[in-house]
């Protein structure tokens, strides 16, 4: 009996070690409005699936002082991101860490969710501190800029700098609404079926429904480009043109997204634009997003985008105007601005090179109507 008992305990110990070694540790890189909403989902999911995931979720927080207290301390003591997602309680197993390398220690899954303009710098800080067996997923809607012009997918930056595979998650996901557990969908762009399923398990809830698409590039590009179109939708709202004009801006924007992918991402599948990352995210952002709201104010107040971003968003960041700049830089270098008049006009208006009331004029001879 003693012998059998000791064998059984050894087996259990090995089995525990095996399961422990299989448990995935999650690191969330970012803690803004969407980052915090995602932390709530992941924090709850890893507890519900504690056989597959470590229950401690480390979240890198760009440290700042709020009324004399460190944001990391507020999150770890009060379990609320009072600046970027006020009013929403975060799971107590979500731990805010101000040092990105420390947050990354031993992580198996990296969830990148910060404004795209900060991503390359953060990636560089992580270089050399990431397990070679880790996987990444980017929730970042935007591009990185290559030296000498041209754009890079954020997932490409992750693969190149950190040498790990990286999927993306895009969709109609206004963070505050997701944090309120309103039913919505998202698309995970991931070619690898095993990683895709693991990531779907990590993110999916009863109200946050995930579809996996192998058309990785298109999923990610949709997330970036829709923010440009949302700025255009805000211009239309600011100019008071009504729903028909806004619908035309949205449709022409969708067509430019499709054409952009066909030109720069061969193999892009049109069906992907019918996923949440495509038409659904375009709709939600063109009606309820921050890019739309600030763009409308830009037309109505005459203030600059930068001034309005500071005045209206309390530290949150617009992604549409910088993405319009990055895309225009590439279109200009390839002398293709005339094939994307909506993207081009939106960039020029943001930069003050065109007046907002010239916006619709730029669409009157759109290639779609030739
Ligand atoms: N907010 C939303 O409804 C949604 C946002 N997204 C995307 O998620 C990504 C992250 O957006 P949010 O979480 O909303 O961020 P946010 O728009 O709330 O931006 C604030 C975040 O930027 C960080 N930050 C500020 N300066 C920084 C610096 N110098 N270095 C590093 N971080 C700095 C702040 O600490 C804070 O975490 C964006 O690409 C956005 O397009 C996607 C879906 C929904
Ligand atoms: O990406 C979003 C919704 O899916 C949020 O869009 P905004 O950044 O315009 O708020």
CSV table of C-alpha atoms and ligand atoms in Angstrom, one decimal:
chain,number,residue,atom,x,y,z
A,1,UNK,CA,0.0,0.0,0.0
A,2,UNK,CA,2.8,2.4,1.0
A,3,UNK,CA,4.5,1.7,-2.3
A,4,UNK,CA,1.4,2.2,-4.4
A,5,UNK,CA,0.6,5.4,-2.4
A,6,UNK,CA,4.0,6.8,-3.0
A,7,UNK,CA,3.8,5.9,-6.7
A,8,UNK,CA,0.4,7.7,-6.9
A,9,UNK,CA,1.7,10.8,-5.2
A,10,UNK,CA,4.7,10.9,-7.6
A,11,UNK,CA,2.3,10.5,-10.6
A,12,UNK,CA,0.1,13.3,-9.2
A,13,UNK,CA,3.2,15.5,-8.7
A,14,UNK,CA,4.4,14.8,-12.2
A,15,UNK,CA,0.9,15.4,-13.6
A,16,UNK,CA,0.7,18.7,-11.6
A,17,UNK,CA,4.1,19.8,-12.9
A,18,UNK,CA,3.0,18.9,-16.5
A,19,UNK,CA,-0.2,20.9,-16.1
A,20,UNK,CA,1.7,23.7,-14.4
A,21,UNK,CA,4.2,23.7,-17.3
A,22,UNK,CA,1.2,23.7,-19.8
A,23,UNK,CA,-0.5,26.6,-18.0
A,24,UNK,CA,-0.1,29.8,-20.0
A,25,UNK,CA,0.9,33.1,-18.4
A,26,UNK,CA,-0.6,36.2,-19.9
A,27,UNK,CA,0.9,39.7,-20.1
A,28,UNK,CA,-1.1,42.6,-21.3
A,29,UNK,CA,1.1,45.4,-22.8
A,30,UNK,CA,-1.0,48.5,-22.4
A,31,UNK,CA,-3.7,49.8,-20.1
A,32,UNK,CA,-5.6,52.5,-21.8
A,33,UNK,CA,-9.3,52.6,-22.5
A,34,UNK,CA,-9.3,49.4,-24.6
A,35,UNK,CA,-6.4,47.8,-22.7
A,36,UNK,CA,-8.3,48.1,-19.5
A,37,UNK,CA,-11.5,46.7,-21.0
A,38,UNK,CA,-9.6,43.8,-22.4
A,39,UNK,CA,-7.9,43.2,-19.0
A,40,UNK,CA,-11.3,42.8,-17.5
A,41,UNK,CA,-12.2,40.1,-20.0
A,42,UNK,CA,-8.9,38.3,-19.7
A,43,UNK,CA,-8.7,38.6,-16.0
A,44,UNK,CA,-12.1,36.9,-15.6
A,45,UNK,CA,-11.4,34.2,-18.3
A,46,UNK,CA,-8.1,33.0,-16.8
A,47,UNK,CA,-9.8,32.4,-13.5
A,48,UNK,CA,-12.6,30.5,-15.2
A,49,UNK,CA,-10.0,28.4,-17.1
A,50,UNK,CA,-7.4,28.1,-14.4
A,51,UNK,CA,-6.5,24.7,-15.7
A,52,UNK,CA,-5.1,26.3,-18.8
A,53,UNK,CA,-3.9,29.7,-17.7
A,54,UNK,CA,-2.1,31.2,-14.7
A,55,UNK,CA,-4.6,33.2,-12.8
A,56,UNK,CA,-2.3,36.2,-12.3
A,57,UNK,CA,-2.5,38.5,-15.3
A,58,UNK,CA,0.3,41.1,-15.5
A,59,UNK,CA,-0.6,44.4,-17.1
A,60,UNK,CA,2.1,46.9,-18.1
A,61,UNK,CA,0.9,50.3,-17.1
A,62,UNK,CA,2.7,53.4,-18.4
A,63,UNK,CA,3.1,55.0,-15.0
A,64,UNK,CA,1.6,58.4,-14.3
A,65,UNK,CA,0.5,60.2,-11.2
A,66,UNK,CA,-3.2,60.8,-10.6
A,67,UNK,CA,-4.1,63.2,-7.8
A,68,UNK,CA,-0.8,62.3,-6.0
A,69,UNK,CA,-1.2,58.6,-6.4
A,70,UNK,CA,0.6,56.3,-8.9
A,71,UNK,CA,-1.8,54.8,-11.4
A,72,UNK,CA,-0.4,51.3,-10.8
A,73,UNK,CA,-1.1,51.7,-7.1
A,74,UNK,CA,-4.7,52.8,-7.8
A,75,UNK,CA,-5.3,49.8,-10.1
A,76,UNK,CA,-3.7,47.3,-7.6
A,77,UNK,CA,-5.5,48.7,-4.6
A,78,UNK,CA,-8.8,49.9,-5.9
A,79,UNK,CA,-8.9,47.7,-9.0
A,80,UNK,CA,-10.1,50.4,-11.3
A,81,UNK,CA,-8.4,52.4,-14.0
A,82,UNK,CA,-9.8,55.7,-12.9
A,83,UNK,CA,-8.3,57.6,-15.8
A,84,UNK,CA,-8.8,55.4,-18.8
A,85,UNK,CA,-11.8,53.2,-17.9
A,86,UNK,CA,-13.5,54.9,-14.9
A,87,UNK,CA,-16.4,53.2,-13.3
A,88,UNK,CA,-15.4,49.7,-14.3
A,89,UNK,CA,-14.0,47.3,-11.7
A,90,UNK,CA,-11.0,45.3,-12.9
A,91,UNK,CA,-10.6,41.7,-11.7
A,92,UNK,CA,-8.3,41.5,-8.6
A,93,UNK,CA,-6.0,39.0,-10.4
A,94,UNK,CA,-5.0,41.8,-12.9
A,95,UNK,CA,-1.8,43.2,-11.5
A,96,UNK,CA,-0.5,46.6,-12.8
A,97,UNK,CA,3.3,46.7,-13.3
A,98,UNK,CA,5.1,49.9,-14.3
A,99,UNK,CA,8.2,48.1,-15.7
A,100,UNK,CA,7.4,46.5,-19.0
A,101,UNK,CA,10.3,44.0,-18.8
A,102,UNK,CA,9.1,42.8,-15.4
A,103,UNK,CA,5.5,42.5,-16.7
A,104,UNK,CA,6.8,40.3,-19.5
A,105,UNK,CA,8.8,37.8,-17.3
A,106,UNK,CA,7.8,34.2,-18.1
A,107,UNK,CA,4.8,35.3,-20.2
A,108,UNK,CA,3.5,32.8,-22.8
A,109,UNK,CA,0.9,35.1,-24.4
A,110,UNK,CA,1.5,38.8,-25.0
A,111,UNK,CA,-1.5,41.0,-25.7
A,112,UNK,CA,-0.3,44.3,-27.3
A,113,UNK,CA,-2.9,47.0,-26.8
A,114,UNK,CA,-1.5,50.5,-26.7
A,115,UNK,CA,-1.7,53.4,-29.2
A,116,UNK,CA,0.3,52.4,-32.3
A,117,UNK,CA,2.7,55.4,-32.1
A,118,UNK,CA,4.2,53.9,-28.9
A,119,UNK,CA,4.5,50.3,-30.0
A,120,UNK,CA,8.0,50.2,-31.6
A,121,UNK,CA,9.6,51.8,-28.6
A,122,UNK,CA,7.9,49.4,-26.2
A,123,UNK,CA,8.8,46.4,-28.4
A,124,UNK,CA,12.4,47.5,-28.3
A,125,UNK,CA,12.3,47.6,-24.5
A,126,UNK,CA,11.0,44.0,-24.5
A,127,UNK,CA,13.7,42.8,-26.9
A,128,UNK,CA,15.6,39.9,-25.3
A,129,UNK,CA,13.1,39.5,-22.5
A,130,UNK,CA,10.5,37.4,-24.3
A,131,UNK,CA,10.3,33.6,-24.1
A,132,UNK,CA,11.0,32.1,-27.7
A,133,UNK,CA,7.9,29.9,-27.2
A,134,UNK,CA,5.6,32.9,-26.5
A,135,UNK,CA,2.9,34.1,-28.9
A,136,UNK,CA,1.7,37.6,-29.4
A,137,UNK,CA,-1.6,39.2,-30.4
A,138,UNK,CA,-2.0,42.8,-31.4
A,139,UNK,CA,-5.2,44.7,-30.7
A,140,UNK,CA,-3.5,47.9,-32.0
A,141,UNK,CA,-5.3,49.7,-34.8
A,142,UNK,CA,-2.6,51.5,-36.8
A,143,UNK,CA,0.6,50.9,-38.6
A,144,UNK,CA,4.3,51.3,-37.9
A,145,UNK,CA,6.3,53.5,-40.3
A,146,UNK,CA,9.4,52.0,-42.1
A,147,UNK,CA,12.5,54.1,-42.3
A,148,UNK,CA,12.3,56.0,-45.6
A,149,UNK,CA,8.6,55.7,-45.8
A,150,UNK,CA,6.1,52.9,-46.3
A,151,UNK,CA,4.1,51.2,-43.6
A,152,UNK,CA,4.6,48.1,-41.6
A,153,UNK,CA,2.0,46.0,-39.9
A,154,UNK,CA,2.2,46.1,-36.1
A,155,UNK,CA,2.3,42.3,-36.1
A,156,UNK,CA,5.3,42.4,-38.4
A,157,UNK,CA,7.1,44.7,-35.9
A,158,UNK,CA,6.4,42.1,-33.2
A,159,UNK,CA,7.6,39.2,-35.3
A,160,UNK,CA,10.8,41.1,-36.4
A,161,UNK,CA,11.7,42.7,-33.0
A,162,UNK,CA,10.6,40.0,-30.6
A,163,UNK,CA,10.9,36.9,-33.0
A,164,UNK,CA,7.6,35.4,-31.9
A,165,UNK,CA,4.4,34.7,-34.0
A,166,UNK,CA,1.8,37.4,-33.7
A,167,UNK,CA,-1.9,37.4,-34.5
A,168,UNK,CA,-4.3,40.3,-34.3
A,169,UNK,CA,-7.8,41.0,-32.9
A,170,UNK,CA,-9.9,43.6,-34.5
A,171,UNK,CA,-13.6,44.3,-34.5
A,172,UNK,CA,-16.5,46.5,-33.6
A,173,UNK,CA,-15.4,47.0,-30.1
A,174,UNK,CA,-15.9,50.5,-28.6
A,175,UNK,CA,-14.1,49.8,-25.3
A,176,UNK,CA,-16.7,51.3,-22.9
A,177,UNK,CA,-19.5,49.3,-24.4
A,178,UNK,CA,-17.4,46.1,-24.2
A,179,UNK,CA,-16.6,46.9,-20.6
A,180,UNK,CA,-20.3,47.2,-20.0
A,181,UNK,CA,-20.7,43.6,-21.3
A,182,UNK,CA,-22.8,44.7,-24.3
A,183,UNK,CA,-23.0,41.9,-26.8
A,184,UNK,CA,-20.5,42.3,-29.6
A,185,UNK,CA,-18.1,40.4,-31.9
A,186,UNK,CA,-14.5,40.5,-32.9
A,187,UNK,CA,-12.2,38.9,-35.5
A,188,UNK,CA,-8.9,37.2,-34.7
A,189,UNK,CA,-6.6,37.1,-37.6
A,190,UNK,CA,-4.4,34.1,-37.2
A,191,UNK,CA,-3.1,31.5,-39.8
A,192,UNK,CA,-2.0,29.0,-37.1
A,193,UNK,CA,-5.1,27.0,-36.1
A,194,UNK,CA,-3.6,26.0,-32.7
A,195,UNK,CA,-2.7,29.5,-31.7
A,196,UNK,CA,-6.0,30.8,-33.1
A,197,UNK,CA,-7.9,28.5,-30.9
A,198,UNK,CA,-5.8,29.2,-27.8
A,199,UNK,CA,-6.3,33.0,-28.4
A,200,UNK,CA,-10.1,32.6,-29.0
A,201,UNK,CA,-10.3,30.7,-25.7
A,202,UNK,CA,-8.5,33.5,-23.9
A,203,UNK,CA,-10.7,36.3,-25.3
A,204,UNK,CA,-14.2,34.8,-25.9
A,205,UNK,CA,-17.0,35.3,-23.5
A,206,UNK,CA,-20.8,35.0,-23.7
A,207,UNK,CA,-21.0,38.6,-24.8
A,208,UNK,CA,-17.7,38.9,-26.7
A,209,UNK,CA,-18.0,36.6,-29.6
A,210,UNK,CA,-14.9,35.7,-31.7
A,211,UNK,CA,-14.5,34.5,-35.3
A,212,UNK,CA,-11.1,33.3,-36.4
A,213,UNK,CA,-9.9,34.4,-39.9
A,214,UNK,CA,-6.8,33.1,-41.6
A,215,UNK,CA,-6.7,36.3,-43.7
A,216,UNK,CA,-4.3,37.8,-41.1
A,217,UNK,CA,-3.2,40.9,-43.0
A,218,UNK,CA,-6.7,42.0,-44.1
A,219,UNK,CA,-8.0,41.7,-40.5
A,220,UNK,CA,-5.2,43.9,-39.2
A,221,UNK,CA,-5.3,46.4,-42.1
A,222,UNK,CA,-9.1,46.9,-41.6
A,223,UNK,CA,-8.5,47.9,-38.0
A,224,UNK,CA,-6.1,50.6,-39.1
A,225,UNK,CA,-7.8,52.0,-42.1
A,226,UNK,CA,-11.3,52.2,-40.6
A,227,UNK,CA,-10.0,54.9,-38.3
A,228,UNK,CA,-9.2,57.1,-41.3
A,229,UNK,CA,-12.7,56.7,-42.7
A,230,UNK,CA,-14.2,57.5,-39.2
A,231,UNK,CA,-12.4,60.9,-39.4
A,232,UNK,CA,-14.1,61.4,-42.7
A,233,UNK,CA,-17.5,60.5,-41.2
A,234,UNK,CA,-16.8,63.0,-38.5
A,235,UNK,CA,-16.1,65.7,-41.1
A,236,UNK,CA,-19.4,64.9,-42.8
A,237,UNK,CA,-21.2,65.2,-39.4
A,238,UNK,CA,-19.5,68.5,-38.7
A,239,UNK,CA,-20.5,69.8,-42.1
A,240,UNK,CA,-24.1,68.9,-41.3
A,241,UNK,CA,-24.6,66.8,-44.5
A,242,UNK,CA,-26.9,64.2,-42.9
A,243,UNK,CA,-27.0,60.4,-43.2
A,244,UNK,CA,-27.0,59.9,-46.9
A,245,UNK,CA,-23.7,61.7,-47.3
A,246,UNK,CA,-22.2,59.9,-44.3
A,247,UNK,CA,-23.3,56.6,-45.8
A,248,UNK,CA,-21.5,57.5,-49.0
A,249,UNK,CA,-18.4,58.4,-47.1
A,250,UNK,CA,-18.5,55.1,-45.3
A,251,UNK,CA,-19.1,53.1,-48.5
A,252,UNK,CA,-16.4,54.9,-50.4
A,253,UNK,CA,-14.1,54.4,-47.4
A,254,UNK,CA,-14.9,50.7,-47.4
A,255,UNK,CA,-14.1,50.5,-51.1
A,256,UNK,CA,-10.7,52.3,-50.6
A,257,UNK,CA,-10.0,49.8,-47.8
A,258,UNK,CA,-10.7,46.9,-50.2
A,259,UNK,CA,-8.6,48.5,-52.9
A,260,UNK,CA,-5.8,49.3,-50.5
A,261,UNK,CA,-5.6,45.6,-49.5
A,262,UNK,CA,-5.8,44.4,-53.1
A,263,UNK,CA,-2.9,46.7,-54.0
A,264,UNK,CA,-0.6,46.3,-51.0
A,265,UNK,CA,-1.6,42.9,-49.5
A,266,UNK,CA,-2.1,40.4,-52.4
A,267,UNK,CA,-4.3,37.5,-51.4
A,268,UNK,CA,-6.6,39.6,-49.4
A,269,UNK,CA,-10.1,38.0,-49.3
A,270,UNK,CA,-13.2,40.2,-49.8
A,271,UNK,CA,-15.2,38.0,-47.4
A,272,UNK,CA,-13.0,39.3,-44.6
A,273,UNK,CA,-14.5,42.8,-45.0
A,274,UNK,CA,-17.9,41.2,-44.0
A,275,UNK,CA,-16.4,40.1,-40.7
A,276,UNK,CA,-16.6,42.2,-37.5
A,277,UNK,CA,-13.1,43.7,-38.3
A,278,UNK,CA,-14.5,45.1,-41.6
A,279,UNK,CA,-18.0,46.5,-42.1
A,280,UNK,CA,-19.0,46.2,-38.4
A,281,UNK,CA,-16.0,48.1,-37.0
A,282,UNK,CA,-16.4,50.7,-39.8
A,283,UNK,CA,-20.0,51.3,-38.7
A,284,UNK,CA,-19.4,51.4,-35.0
A,285,UNK,CA,-16.5,53.7,-35.3
A,286,UNK,CA,-18.2,56.0,-37.8
A,287,UNK,CA,-21.1,56.5,-35.4
A,288,UNK,CA,-19.7,56.0,-31.8
A,289,UNK,CA,-15.9,56.3,-32.0
A,290,UNK,CA,-13.5,58.9,-30.7
A,291,UNK,CA,-12.1,59.7,-34.2
A,292,UNK,CA,-15.5,60.6,-35.4
A,293,UNK,CA,-16.3,62.8,-32.4
A,294,UNK,CA,-13.0,64.8,-32.6
A,295,UNK,CA,-13.3,65.2,-36.4
A,296,UNK,CA,-16.8,66.6,-36.0
A,297,UNK,CA,-15.4,69.1,-33.4
A,298,UNK,CA,-12.5,69.9,-35.7
A,299,UNK,CA,-15.0,71.1,-38.4
A,300,UNK,CA,-17.2,72.9,-35.9
A,301,UNK,CA,-14.6,74.7,-33.8
A,302,UNK,CA,-11.7,75.3,-36.2
A,303,UNK,CA,-9.3,74.1,-33.5
A,304,UNK,CA,-6.4,71.7,-34.4
A,305,UNK,CA,-6.7,67.9,-34.0
A,306,UNK,CA,-3.9,68.0,-31.4
A,307,UNK,CA,-5.7,70.7,-29.3
A,308,UNK,CA,-9.0,68.8,-29.5
A,309,UNK,CA,-7.4,65.4,-28.7
A,310,UNK,CA,-6.0,67.0,-25.5
A,311,UNK,CA,-9.3,68.8,-24.7
A,312,UNK,CA,-11.7,66.0,-25.4
A,313,UNK,CA,-10.0,62.7,-24.7
A,314,UNK,CA,-8.4,63.1,-21.2
A,315,UNK,CA,-5.1,61.4,-22.3
A,316,UNK,CA,-6.6,58.9,-24.7
A,317,UNK,CA,-5.1,58.9,-28.2
A,318,UNK,CA,-6.6,59.3,-31.6
A,319,UNK,CA,-5.4,56.8,-34.2
A,320,UNK,CA,-7.1,58.1,-37.3
A,321,UNK,CA,-5.1,61.2,-38.1
A,322,UNK,CA,-1.7,59.7,-37.6
A,323,UNK,CA,-2.8,56.7,-39.7
A,324,UNK,CA,-4.0,59.0,-42.4
A,325,UNK,CA,-0.5,60.6,-42.4
A,326,UNK,CA,1.3,57.3,-42.5
A,327,UNK,CA,-0.9,56.0,-45.4
A,328,UNK,CA,-0.6,59.2,-47.3
A,329,UNK,CA,3.2,59.2,-47.0
A,330,UNK,CA,3.2,55.8,-48.7
A,331,UNK,CA,0.5,56.7,-51.4
A,332,UNK,CA,2.5,59.8,-52.2
A,333,UNK,CA,5.7,57.9,-52.6
A,334,UNK,CA,4.0,55.5,-55.0
A,335,UNK,CA,2.1,58.4,-56.7
A,336,UNK,CA,-1.2,56.7,-55.9
A,337,UNK,CA,-3.0,59.5,-54.1
A,338,UNK,CA,-5.6,59.8,-57.0
A,339,UNK,CA,-6.6,56.2,-56.5
A,340,UNK,CA,-7.5,56.9,-52.9
A,341,UNK,CA,-9.1,60.4,-52.9
A,342,UNK,CA,-11.0,59.8,-49.6
A,343,UNK,CA,-7.9,58.8,-47.6
A,344,UNK,CA,-6.0,61.6,-49.3
A,345,UNK,CA,-8.6,64.3,-48.6
A,346,UNK,CA,-8.9,63.3,-45.0
A,347,UNK,CA,-5.2,63.5,-44.5
A,348,UNK,CA,-4.9,66.9,-46.1
A,349,UNK,CA,-7.8,68.3,-44.1
A,350,UNK,CA,-6.3,67.0,-40.8
A,351,UNK,CA,-3.0,68.8,-41.8
A,352,UNK,CA,-4.8,72.0,-42.8
A,353,UNK,CA,-3.8,71.6,-46.5
A,354,UNK,CA,-7.5,71.5,-47.4
A,355,UNK,CA,-10.5,73.2,-45.8
A,356,UNK,CA,-13.1,70.8,-44.4
A,357,UNK,CA,-15.8,72.3,-46.8
A,358,UNK,CA,-13.7,71.0,-49.7
A,359,UNK,CA,-14.1,67.4,-48.5
A,360,UNK,CA,-17.1,66.4,-50.5
A,361,UNK,CA,-15.7,68.1,-53.6
A,362,UNK,CA,-12.8,65.7,-53.4
A,363,UNK,CA,-15.2,62.8,-53.7
A,364,UNK,CA,-17.2,64.0,-56.7
A,365,UNK,CA,-15.0,62.3,-59.2
A,366,UNK,CA,-14.2,59.2,-57.1
A,367,UNK,CA,-12.8,56.2,-59.1
A,368,UNK,CA,-15.8,54.3,-57.9
A,369,UNK,CA,-18.0,56.5,-60.1
A,370,UNK,CA,-15.8,56.3,-63.2
B,1,LIG,N1,-10.7,52.7,-27.0
B,1,LIG,C1,-11.4,51.9,-27.8
B,1,LIG,O1,-12.6,51.9,-27.9
B,1,LIG,C2,-10.6,51.0,-28.7
B,1,LIG,C3,-9.3,51.1,-29.0
B,1,LIG,N2,-8.7,50.2,-29.8
B,1,LIG,C4,-7.3,50.3,-30.2
B,1,LIG,O2,-6.5,49.9,-29.1
B,1,LIG,C5,-5.2,50.6,-29.0
B,1,LIG,C6,-5.0,51.1,-27.6
B,1,LIG,O3,-6.0,52.1,-27.4
B,1,LIG,P1,-6.5,52.4,-26.0
B,1,LIG,O4,-6.3,51.3,-25.0
B,1,LIG,O5,-7.9,52.9,-26.1
B,1,LIG,O6,-5.5,53.6,-25.5
B,1,LIG,P2,-5.9,55.1,-25.2
B,1,LIG,O7,-6.5,55.7,-26.4
B,1,LIG,O8,-6.8,55.1,-24.0
B,1,LIG,O9,-4.5,55.7,-24.9
B,1,LIG,C7,-4.0,56.0,-23.7
B,1,LIG,C8,-3.0,54.9,-23.4
B,1,LIG,O10,-1.7,55.4,-24.0
B,1,LIG,C9,-0.7,55.2,-23.0
B,1,LIG,N3,0.4,56.1,-23.2
B,1,LIG,C10,0.4,57.5,-23.2
B,1,LIG,N4,1.7,57.9,-23.5
B,1,LIG,C11,2.4,56.8,-23.7
B,1,LIG,C12,3.8,56.6,-24.0
B,1,LIG,N5,4.6,57.6,-24.2
B,1,LIG,N6,4.2,55.3,-24.1
B,1,LIG,C13,3.4,54.3,-23.9
B,1,LIG,N7,2.1,54.4,-23.6
B,1,LIG,C14,1.6,55.7,-23.5
B,1,LIG,C15,-1.4,55.6,-21.7
B,1,LIG,O11,-0.7,55.1,-20.6
B,1,LIG,C16,-2.7,54.8,-21.9
B,1,LIG,O12,-2.6,53.5,-21.5
B,1,LIG,C17,-5.3,51.6,-30.1
B,1,LIG,O13,-4.6,51.2,-31.3
B,1,LIG,C18,-6.8,51.7,-30.4
B,1,LIG,O14,-7.1,52.1,-31.8
B,1,LIG,C19,-9.3,49.1,-30.4
B,1,LIG,C20,-10.7,48.9,-30.1
B,1,LIG,C21,-11.4,49.8,-29.3
B,2,LIG,O1,-11.7,50.9,-32.6
B,2,LIG,C1,-12.7,51.3,-32.1
B,2,LIG,C2,-14.0,50.6,-32.2
B,2,LIG,O2,-13.8,49.3,-32.7
B,2,LIG,C3,-12.7,52.6,-31.3
B,2,LIG,O3,-12.6,53.6,-32.3
B,2,LIG,P1,-12.1,55.1,-31.8
B,2,LIG,O4,-10.6,55.0,-31.6
B,2,LIG,O5,-12.5,56.0,-33.0
B,2,LIG,O6,-12.8,55.4,-30.6
